CSV table of C-alpha atoms and ligand atoms in Angstrom, one decimal:
chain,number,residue,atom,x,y,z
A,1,UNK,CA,0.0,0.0,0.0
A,2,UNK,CA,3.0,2.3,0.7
A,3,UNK,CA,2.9,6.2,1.6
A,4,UNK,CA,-0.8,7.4,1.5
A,5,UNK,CA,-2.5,10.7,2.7
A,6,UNK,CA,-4.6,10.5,5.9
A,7,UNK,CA,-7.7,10.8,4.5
A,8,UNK,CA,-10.5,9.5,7.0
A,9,UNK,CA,-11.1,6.4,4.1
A,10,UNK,CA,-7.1,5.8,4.6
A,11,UNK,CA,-7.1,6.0,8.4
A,12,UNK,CA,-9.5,3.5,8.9
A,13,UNK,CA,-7.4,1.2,6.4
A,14,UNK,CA,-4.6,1.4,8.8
A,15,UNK,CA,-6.4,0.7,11.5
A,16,UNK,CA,-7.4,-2.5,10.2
A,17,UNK,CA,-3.7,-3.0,9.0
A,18,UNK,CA,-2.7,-2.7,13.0
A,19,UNK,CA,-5.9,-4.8,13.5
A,20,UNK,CA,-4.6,-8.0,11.8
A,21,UNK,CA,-1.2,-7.8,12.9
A,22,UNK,CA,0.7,-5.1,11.0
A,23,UNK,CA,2.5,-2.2,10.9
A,24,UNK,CA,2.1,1.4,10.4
A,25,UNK,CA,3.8,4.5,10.4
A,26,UNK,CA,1.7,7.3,11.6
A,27,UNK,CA,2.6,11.3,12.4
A,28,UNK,CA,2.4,12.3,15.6
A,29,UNK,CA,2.5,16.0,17.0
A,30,UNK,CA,6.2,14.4,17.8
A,31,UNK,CA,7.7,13.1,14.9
A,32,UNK,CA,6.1,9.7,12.9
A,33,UNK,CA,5.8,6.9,15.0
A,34,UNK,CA,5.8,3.2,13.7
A,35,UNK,CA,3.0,1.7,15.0
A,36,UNK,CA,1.7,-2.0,15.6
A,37,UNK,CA,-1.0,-3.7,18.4
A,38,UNK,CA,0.3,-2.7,21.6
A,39,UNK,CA,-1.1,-5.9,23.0
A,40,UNK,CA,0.0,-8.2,20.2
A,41,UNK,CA,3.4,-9.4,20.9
A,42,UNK,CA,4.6,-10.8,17.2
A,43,UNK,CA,2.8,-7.5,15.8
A,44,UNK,CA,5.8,-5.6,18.1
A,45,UNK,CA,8.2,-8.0,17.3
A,46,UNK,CA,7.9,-6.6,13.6
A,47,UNK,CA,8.7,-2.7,14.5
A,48,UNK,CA,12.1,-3.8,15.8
A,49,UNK,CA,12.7,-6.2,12.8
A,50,UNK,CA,11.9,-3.1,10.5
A,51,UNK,CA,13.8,-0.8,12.5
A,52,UNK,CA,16.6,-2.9,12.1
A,53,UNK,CA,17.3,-2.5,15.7
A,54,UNK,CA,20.0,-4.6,17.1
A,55,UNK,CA,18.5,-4.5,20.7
A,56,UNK,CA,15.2,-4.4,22.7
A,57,UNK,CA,14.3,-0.8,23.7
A,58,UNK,CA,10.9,-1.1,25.8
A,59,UNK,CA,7.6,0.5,23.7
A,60,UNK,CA,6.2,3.7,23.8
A,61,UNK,CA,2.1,2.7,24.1
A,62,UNK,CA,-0.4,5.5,22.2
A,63,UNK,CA,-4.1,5.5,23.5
A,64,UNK,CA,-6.8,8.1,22.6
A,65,UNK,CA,-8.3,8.8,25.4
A,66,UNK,CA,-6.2,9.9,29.2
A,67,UNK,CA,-9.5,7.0,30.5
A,68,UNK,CA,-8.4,4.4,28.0
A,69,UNK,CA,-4.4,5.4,29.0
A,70,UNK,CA,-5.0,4.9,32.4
A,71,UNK,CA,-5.9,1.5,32.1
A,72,UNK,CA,-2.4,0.1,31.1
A,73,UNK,CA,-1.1,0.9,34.5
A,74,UNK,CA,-1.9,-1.2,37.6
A,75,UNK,CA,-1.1,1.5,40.1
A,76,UNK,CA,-0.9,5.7,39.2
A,77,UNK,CA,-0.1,8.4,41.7
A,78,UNK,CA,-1.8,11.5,42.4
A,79,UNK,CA,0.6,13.4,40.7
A,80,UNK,CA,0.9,11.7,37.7
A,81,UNK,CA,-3.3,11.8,37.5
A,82,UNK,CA,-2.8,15.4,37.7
A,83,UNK,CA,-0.6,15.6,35.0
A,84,UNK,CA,-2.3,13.8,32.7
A,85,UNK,CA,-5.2,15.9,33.4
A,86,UNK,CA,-3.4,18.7,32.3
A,87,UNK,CA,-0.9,17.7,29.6
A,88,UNK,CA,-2.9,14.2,28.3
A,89,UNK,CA,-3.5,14.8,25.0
A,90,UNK,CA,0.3,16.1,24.5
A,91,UNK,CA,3.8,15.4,24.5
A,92,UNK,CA,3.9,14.0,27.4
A,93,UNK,CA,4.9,10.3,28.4
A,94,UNK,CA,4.4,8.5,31.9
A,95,UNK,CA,6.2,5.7,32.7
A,96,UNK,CA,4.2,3.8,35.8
A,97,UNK,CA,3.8,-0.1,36.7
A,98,UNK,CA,2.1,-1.9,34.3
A,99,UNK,CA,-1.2,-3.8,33.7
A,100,UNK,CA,-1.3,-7.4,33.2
A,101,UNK,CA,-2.2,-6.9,29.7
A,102,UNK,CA,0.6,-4.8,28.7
A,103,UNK,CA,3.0,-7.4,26.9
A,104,UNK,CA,6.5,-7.8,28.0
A,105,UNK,CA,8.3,-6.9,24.4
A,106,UNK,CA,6.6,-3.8,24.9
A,107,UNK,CA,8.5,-3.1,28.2
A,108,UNK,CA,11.5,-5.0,27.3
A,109,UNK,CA,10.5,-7.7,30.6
A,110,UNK,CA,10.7,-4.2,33.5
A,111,UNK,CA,7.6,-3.7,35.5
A,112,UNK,CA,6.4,-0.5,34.1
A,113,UNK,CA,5.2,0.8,30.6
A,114,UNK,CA,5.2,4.1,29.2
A,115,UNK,CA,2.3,5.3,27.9
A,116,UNK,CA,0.9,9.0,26.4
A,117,UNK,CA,-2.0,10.4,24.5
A,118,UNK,CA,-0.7,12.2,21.2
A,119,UNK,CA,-2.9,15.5,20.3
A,120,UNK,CA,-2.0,14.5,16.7
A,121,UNK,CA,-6.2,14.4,15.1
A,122,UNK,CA,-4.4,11.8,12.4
A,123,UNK,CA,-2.5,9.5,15.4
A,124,UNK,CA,-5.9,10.0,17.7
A,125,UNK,CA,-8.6,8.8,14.8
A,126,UNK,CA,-5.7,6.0,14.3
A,127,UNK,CA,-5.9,5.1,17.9
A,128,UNK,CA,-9.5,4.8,18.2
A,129,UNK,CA,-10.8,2.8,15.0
A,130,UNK,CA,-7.6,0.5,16.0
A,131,UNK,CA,-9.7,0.0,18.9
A,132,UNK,CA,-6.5,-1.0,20.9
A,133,UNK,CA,-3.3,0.6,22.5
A,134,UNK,CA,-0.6,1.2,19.4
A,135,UNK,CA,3.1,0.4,20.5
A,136,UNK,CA,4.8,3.0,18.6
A,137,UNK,CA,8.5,4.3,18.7
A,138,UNK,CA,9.7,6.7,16.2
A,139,UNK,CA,10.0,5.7,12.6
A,140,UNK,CA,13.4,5.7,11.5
A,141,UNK,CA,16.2,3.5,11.2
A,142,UNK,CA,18.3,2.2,14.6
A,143,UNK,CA,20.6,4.7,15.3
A,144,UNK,CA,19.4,7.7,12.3
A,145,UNK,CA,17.5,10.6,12.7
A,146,UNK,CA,13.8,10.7,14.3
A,147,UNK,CA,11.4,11.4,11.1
A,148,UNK,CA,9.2,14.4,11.2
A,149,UNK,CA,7.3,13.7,7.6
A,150,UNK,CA,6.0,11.2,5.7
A,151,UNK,CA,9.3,11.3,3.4
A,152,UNK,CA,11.7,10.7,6.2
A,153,UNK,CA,10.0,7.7,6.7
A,154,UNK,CA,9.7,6.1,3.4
A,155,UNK,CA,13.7,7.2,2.6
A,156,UNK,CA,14.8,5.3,6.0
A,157,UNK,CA,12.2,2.9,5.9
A,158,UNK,CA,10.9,2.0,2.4
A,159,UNK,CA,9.1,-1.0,2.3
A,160,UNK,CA,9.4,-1.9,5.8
A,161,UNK,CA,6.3,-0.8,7.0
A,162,UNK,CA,2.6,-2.1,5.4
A,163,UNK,CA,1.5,1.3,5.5
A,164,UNK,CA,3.1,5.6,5.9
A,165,UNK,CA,0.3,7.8,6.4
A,166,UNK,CA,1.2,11.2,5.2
A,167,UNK,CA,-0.2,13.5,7.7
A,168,UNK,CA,2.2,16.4,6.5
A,169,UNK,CA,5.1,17.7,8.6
A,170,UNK,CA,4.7,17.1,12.5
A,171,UNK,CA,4.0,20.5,15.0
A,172,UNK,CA,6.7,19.5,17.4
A,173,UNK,CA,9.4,17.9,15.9
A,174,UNK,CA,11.2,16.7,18.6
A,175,UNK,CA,10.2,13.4,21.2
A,176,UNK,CA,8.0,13.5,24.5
A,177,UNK,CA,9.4,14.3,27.5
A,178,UNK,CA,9.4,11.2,29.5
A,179,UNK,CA,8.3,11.4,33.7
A,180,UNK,CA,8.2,8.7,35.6
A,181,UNK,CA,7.5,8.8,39.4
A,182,UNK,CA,9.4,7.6,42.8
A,183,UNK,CA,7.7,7.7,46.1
A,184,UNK,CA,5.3,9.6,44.1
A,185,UNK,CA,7.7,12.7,43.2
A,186,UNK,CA,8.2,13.3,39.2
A,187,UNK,CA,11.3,12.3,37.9
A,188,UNK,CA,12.7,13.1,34.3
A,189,UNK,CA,13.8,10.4,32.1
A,190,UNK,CA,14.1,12.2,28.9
A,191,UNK,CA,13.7,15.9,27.7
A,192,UNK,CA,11.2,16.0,24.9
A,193,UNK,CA,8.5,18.4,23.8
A,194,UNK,CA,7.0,19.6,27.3
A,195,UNK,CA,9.3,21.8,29.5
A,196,UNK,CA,10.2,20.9,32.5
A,197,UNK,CA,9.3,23.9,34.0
A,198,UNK,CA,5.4,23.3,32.6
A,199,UNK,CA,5.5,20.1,34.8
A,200,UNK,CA,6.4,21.3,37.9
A,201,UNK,CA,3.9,24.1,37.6
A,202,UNK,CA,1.3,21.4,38.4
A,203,UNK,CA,3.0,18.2,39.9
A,204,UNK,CA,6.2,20.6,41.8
A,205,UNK,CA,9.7,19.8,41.8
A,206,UNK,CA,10.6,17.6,39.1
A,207,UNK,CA,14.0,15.6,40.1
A,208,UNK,CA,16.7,15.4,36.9
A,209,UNK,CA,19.3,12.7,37.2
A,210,UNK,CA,22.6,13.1,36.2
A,211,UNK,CA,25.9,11.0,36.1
A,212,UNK,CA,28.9,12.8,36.8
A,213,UNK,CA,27.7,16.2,36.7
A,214,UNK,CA,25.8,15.1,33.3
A,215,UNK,CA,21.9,14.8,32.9
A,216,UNK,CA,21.8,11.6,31.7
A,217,UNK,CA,20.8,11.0,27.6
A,218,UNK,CA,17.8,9.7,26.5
A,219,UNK,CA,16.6,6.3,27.2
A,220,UNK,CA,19.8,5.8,29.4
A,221,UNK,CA,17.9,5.6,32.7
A,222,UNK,CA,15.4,2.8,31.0
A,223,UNK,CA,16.7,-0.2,33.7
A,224,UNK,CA,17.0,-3.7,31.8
A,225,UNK,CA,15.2,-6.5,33.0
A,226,UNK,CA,17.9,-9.2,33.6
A,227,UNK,CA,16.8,-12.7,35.1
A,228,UNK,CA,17.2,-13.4,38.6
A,229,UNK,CA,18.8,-17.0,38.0
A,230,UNK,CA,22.6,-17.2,35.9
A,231,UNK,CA,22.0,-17.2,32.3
A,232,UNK,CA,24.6,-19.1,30.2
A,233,UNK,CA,24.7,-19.3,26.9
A,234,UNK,CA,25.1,-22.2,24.5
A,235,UNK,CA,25.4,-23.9,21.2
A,236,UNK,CA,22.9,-26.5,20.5
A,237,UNK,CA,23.6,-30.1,21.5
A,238,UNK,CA,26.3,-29.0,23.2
A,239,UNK,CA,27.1,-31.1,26.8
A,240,UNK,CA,24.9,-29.4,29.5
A,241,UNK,CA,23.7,-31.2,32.5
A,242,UNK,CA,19.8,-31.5,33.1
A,243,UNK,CA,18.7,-31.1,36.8
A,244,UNK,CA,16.4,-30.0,39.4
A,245,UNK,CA,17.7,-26.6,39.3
A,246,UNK,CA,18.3,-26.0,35.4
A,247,UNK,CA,16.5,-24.2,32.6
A,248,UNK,CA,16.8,-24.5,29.0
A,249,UNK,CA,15.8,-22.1,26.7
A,250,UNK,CA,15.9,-24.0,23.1
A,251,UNK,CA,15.6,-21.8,20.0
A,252,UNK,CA,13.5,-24.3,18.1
A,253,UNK,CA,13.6,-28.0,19.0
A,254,UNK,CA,12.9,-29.2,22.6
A,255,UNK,CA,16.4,-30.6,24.9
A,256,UNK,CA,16.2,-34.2,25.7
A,257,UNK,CA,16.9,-34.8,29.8
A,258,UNK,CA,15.0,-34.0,32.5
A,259,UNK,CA,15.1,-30.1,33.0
A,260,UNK,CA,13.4,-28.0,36.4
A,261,UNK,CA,11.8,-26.1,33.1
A,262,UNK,CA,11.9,-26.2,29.2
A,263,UNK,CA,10.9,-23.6,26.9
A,264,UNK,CA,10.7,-23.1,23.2
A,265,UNK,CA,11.1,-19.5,21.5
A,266,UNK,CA,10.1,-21.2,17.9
A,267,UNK,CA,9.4,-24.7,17.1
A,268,UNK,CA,9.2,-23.3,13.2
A,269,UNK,CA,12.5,-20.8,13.6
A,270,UNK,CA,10.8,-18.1,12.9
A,271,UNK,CA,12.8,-15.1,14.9
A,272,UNK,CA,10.0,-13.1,15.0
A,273,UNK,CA,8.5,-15.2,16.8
A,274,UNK,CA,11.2,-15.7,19.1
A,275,UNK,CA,11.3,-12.4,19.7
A,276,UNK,CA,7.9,-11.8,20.7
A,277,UNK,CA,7.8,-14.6,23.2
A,278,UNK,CA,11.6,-13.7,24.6
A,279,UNK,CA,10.8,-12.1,27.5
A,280,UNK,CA,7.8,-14.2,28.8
A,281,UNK,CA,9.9,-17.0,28.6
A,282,UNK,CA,13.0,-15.7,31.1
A,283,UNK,CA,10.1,-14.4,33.0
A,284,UNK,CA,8.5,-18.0,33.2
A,285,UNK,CA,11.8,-18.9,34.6
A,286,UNK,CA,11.6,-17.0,37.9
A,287,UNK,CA,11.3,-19.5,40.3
A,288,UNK,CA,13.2,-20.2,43.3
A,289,UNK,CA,14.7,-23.4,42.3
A,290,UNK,CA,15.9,-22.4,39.0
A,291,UNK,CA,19.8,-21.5,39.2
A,292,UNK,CA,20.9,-21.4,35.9
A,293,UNK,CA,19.4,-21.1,32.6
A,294,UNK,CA,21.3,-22.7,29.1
A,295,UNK,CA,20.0,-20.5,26.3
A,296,UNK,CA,20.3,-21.8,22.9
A,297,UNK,CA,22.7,-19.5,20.4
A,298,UNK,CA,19.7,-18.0,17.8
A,299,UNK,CA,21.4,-17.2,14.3
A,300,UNK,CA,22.8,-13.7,14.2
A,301,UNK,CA,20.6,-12.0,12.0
A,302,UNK,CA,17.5,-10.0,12.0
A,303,UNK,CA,16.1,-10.0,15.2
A,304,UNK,CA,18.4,-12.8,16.3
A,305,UNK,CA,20.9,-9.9,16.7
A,306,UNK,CA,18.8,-8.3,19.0
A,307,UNK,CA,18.0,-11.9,20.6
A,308,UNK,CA,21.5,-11.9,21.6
A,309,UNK,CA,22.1,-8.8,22.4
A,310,UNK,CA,19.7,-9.6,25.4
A,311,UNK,CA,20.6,-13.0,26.1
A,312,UNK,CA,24.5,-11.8,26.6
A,313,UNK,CA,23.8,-9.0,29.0
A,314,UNK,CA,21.8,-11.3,30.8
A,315,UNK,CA,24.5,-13.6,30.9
A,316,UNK,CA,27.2,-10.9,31.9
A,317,UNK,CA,25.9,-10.0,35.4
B,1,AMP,P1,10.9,6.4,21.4
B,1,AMP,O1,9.7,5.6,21.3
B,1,AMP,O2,11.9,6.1,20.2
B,1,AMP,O3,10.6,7.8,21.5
B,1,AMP,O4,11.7,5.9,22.6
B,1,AMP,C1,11.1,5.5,23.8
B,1,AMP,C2,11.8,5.9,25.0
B,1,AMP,O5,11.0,5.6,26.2
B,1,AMP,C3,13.1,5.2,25.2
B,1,AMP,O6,14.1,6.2,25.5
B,1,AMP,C4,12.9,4.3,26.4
B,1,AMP,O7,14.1,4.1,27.1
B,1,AMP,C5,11.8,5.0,27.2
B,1,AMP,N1,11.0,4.1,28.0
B,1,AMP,C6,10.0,3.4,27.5
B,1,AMP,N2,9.5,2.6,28.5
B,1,AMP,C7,10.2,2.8,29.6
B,1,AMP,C8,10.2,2.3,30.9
B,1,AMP,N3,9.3,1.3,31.3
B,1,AMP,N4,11.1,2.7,31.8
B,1,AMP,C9,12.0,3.7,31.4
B,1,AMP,N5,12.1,4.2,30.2
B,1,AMP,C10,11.2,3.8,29.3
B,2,MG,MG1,13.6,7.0,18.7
């Protein structure tokens, strides 16, 4: 279908693209975001594969109303109901714990999610015929330049997505500011398109970490989730004993032996699929009696790259 303009017939086409599994770049009053169902994990599997990303970076979820927002997190402080209030739709991102429902490639395995309500009318009409959260970072390449029209995204992108809806250059240009809340104080985790300054007008003294004297960059404060048991990695069919207290995490075909717990990320190889099902899997193997945990090699390419990239900072603790 390729780059289209965000006619109402067009929006409701990429809806249904996001419906059935898809992906779709959309502008935002940000820059374009590349969107797929927030609560479809394979669907969010896909934006990494397209953004070529060689790592997991947890998901930005969109929702169209602050009501609807507010149900992706299990527990919200005053504070952050207050901002909302204020700044919901905007550019404005809160990072809080998150609901059950919230998948965990869309927070990379942590405990919370981030979540705003764009202003963007084409990102908002998106949002509601979709009918569902839209996991959305922004639509360029790993590593190049955030998009702020439809161009951008087709030059970086091309084909990668199933659908660019060209909703003409974006108001802000530059990402959300991220907040995310201890003891129920505000806390910057990334500058962005709301000022500081705004946000402690109405939630008061917003706390900015540094390192060395240097607020930190964006994303850097994002925690990883790293298993609690030690995480080894191996080739397949290499000698590894099975036991009460081991895990094995196969890439496609099931161990023989008699393992505490056995999981497959793809009995057909796909590595989207892997992908999508990475992090419920370590998570499935947080139990007390698992100590280590033998993770298959996945081949290095596509989202196997990212695959690693997880599996050996896990490994490295
Ligand atoms: P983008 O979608 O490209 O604007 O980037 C999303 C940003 O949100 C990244 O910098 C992430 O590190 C940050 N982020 C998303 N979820 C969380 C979270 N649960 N905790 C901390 N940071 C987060
Ligand atoms: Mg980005």
């Amino acid at each position: 279908m390729g780059q289209v303009k965000a006619t109402p017939g067009n929006i409701k086409k990429a809806a249904a693209v996001i419906r059935a599994g898809g992906v779709t770049a959309f502008p935002t009053e940000t820059v374009y975001g590349l969107g797929a169902d927030g609560l479809n994990p394979q669907a969010c599997a896909r934006i990494f594969e397209i953004k070529g990303r060689p790592r997991f970076d947890p998901l930005i979820l969109h929702e169209c109303s602050a009501a609807r927002a507010m149900k992706l997190f299990s527990k919200v402080p005053a504070a952050a109901k207050k901002l909302a209030a204020r700044f919901w739709p905007g550019p404005l991102t809160l990072v809080l714990p998150k609901a059950a429902a919230v998948p965990d490639i869309v927070t990379s395995g942590l405990a919370t999610v981030a979540v705003r309500v764009p202003s963007n009318p084409v990102a908002l009409a998106l949002i509601k015929a979709a009918g569902r959260p839209v996991a959305a970072p922004s639509a360029n390449r790993f590593g190049r330049l955030s998009p702020t029209s439809a161009a951008h995204v087709k030059k970086q992108l091309g084909r990668g997505p199933d659908m660019i809806l060209d909703g003409g250059k974006t108001a802000i240009g530059v990402e959300s500011t991220i907040i995310t809340f201890e003891v129920g104080r505000p806390v910057l985790l990334r500058p962005g398109g709301l000022a500081v300054e705004e946000i402690e007008k109405v939630a008061g003294p917003v706390v900015v970490k540094k390192r060395g004297g240097v607020p930190l960059a964006p994303g850097c404060l994002a925690k990883h989730y790293a298993p609690k048991a030690r995480l080894e990695i191996i080739e397949r069919g290499a000698a590894v004993k099975p036991g009460p207290h081991a895990a094995y995490l196969a890439f496609s075909k099931k161990p023989a032996g008699k393992w505490a717990a056995v999981k497959v990320l793809s009995p057909s190889g796909s590595l989207r699929e892997a992908a999508a099902g990475l992090f419920a899997c370590l998570h499935s193997f947080e139990k007390k009696e698992i100590r280590i945990i033998y993770a298959e090699r996945v081949p290095a390419q596509g989202l196997g790259r990212a695959i690693m990239d997880r599996l050996k900072r896990a490994s490295r603790r």
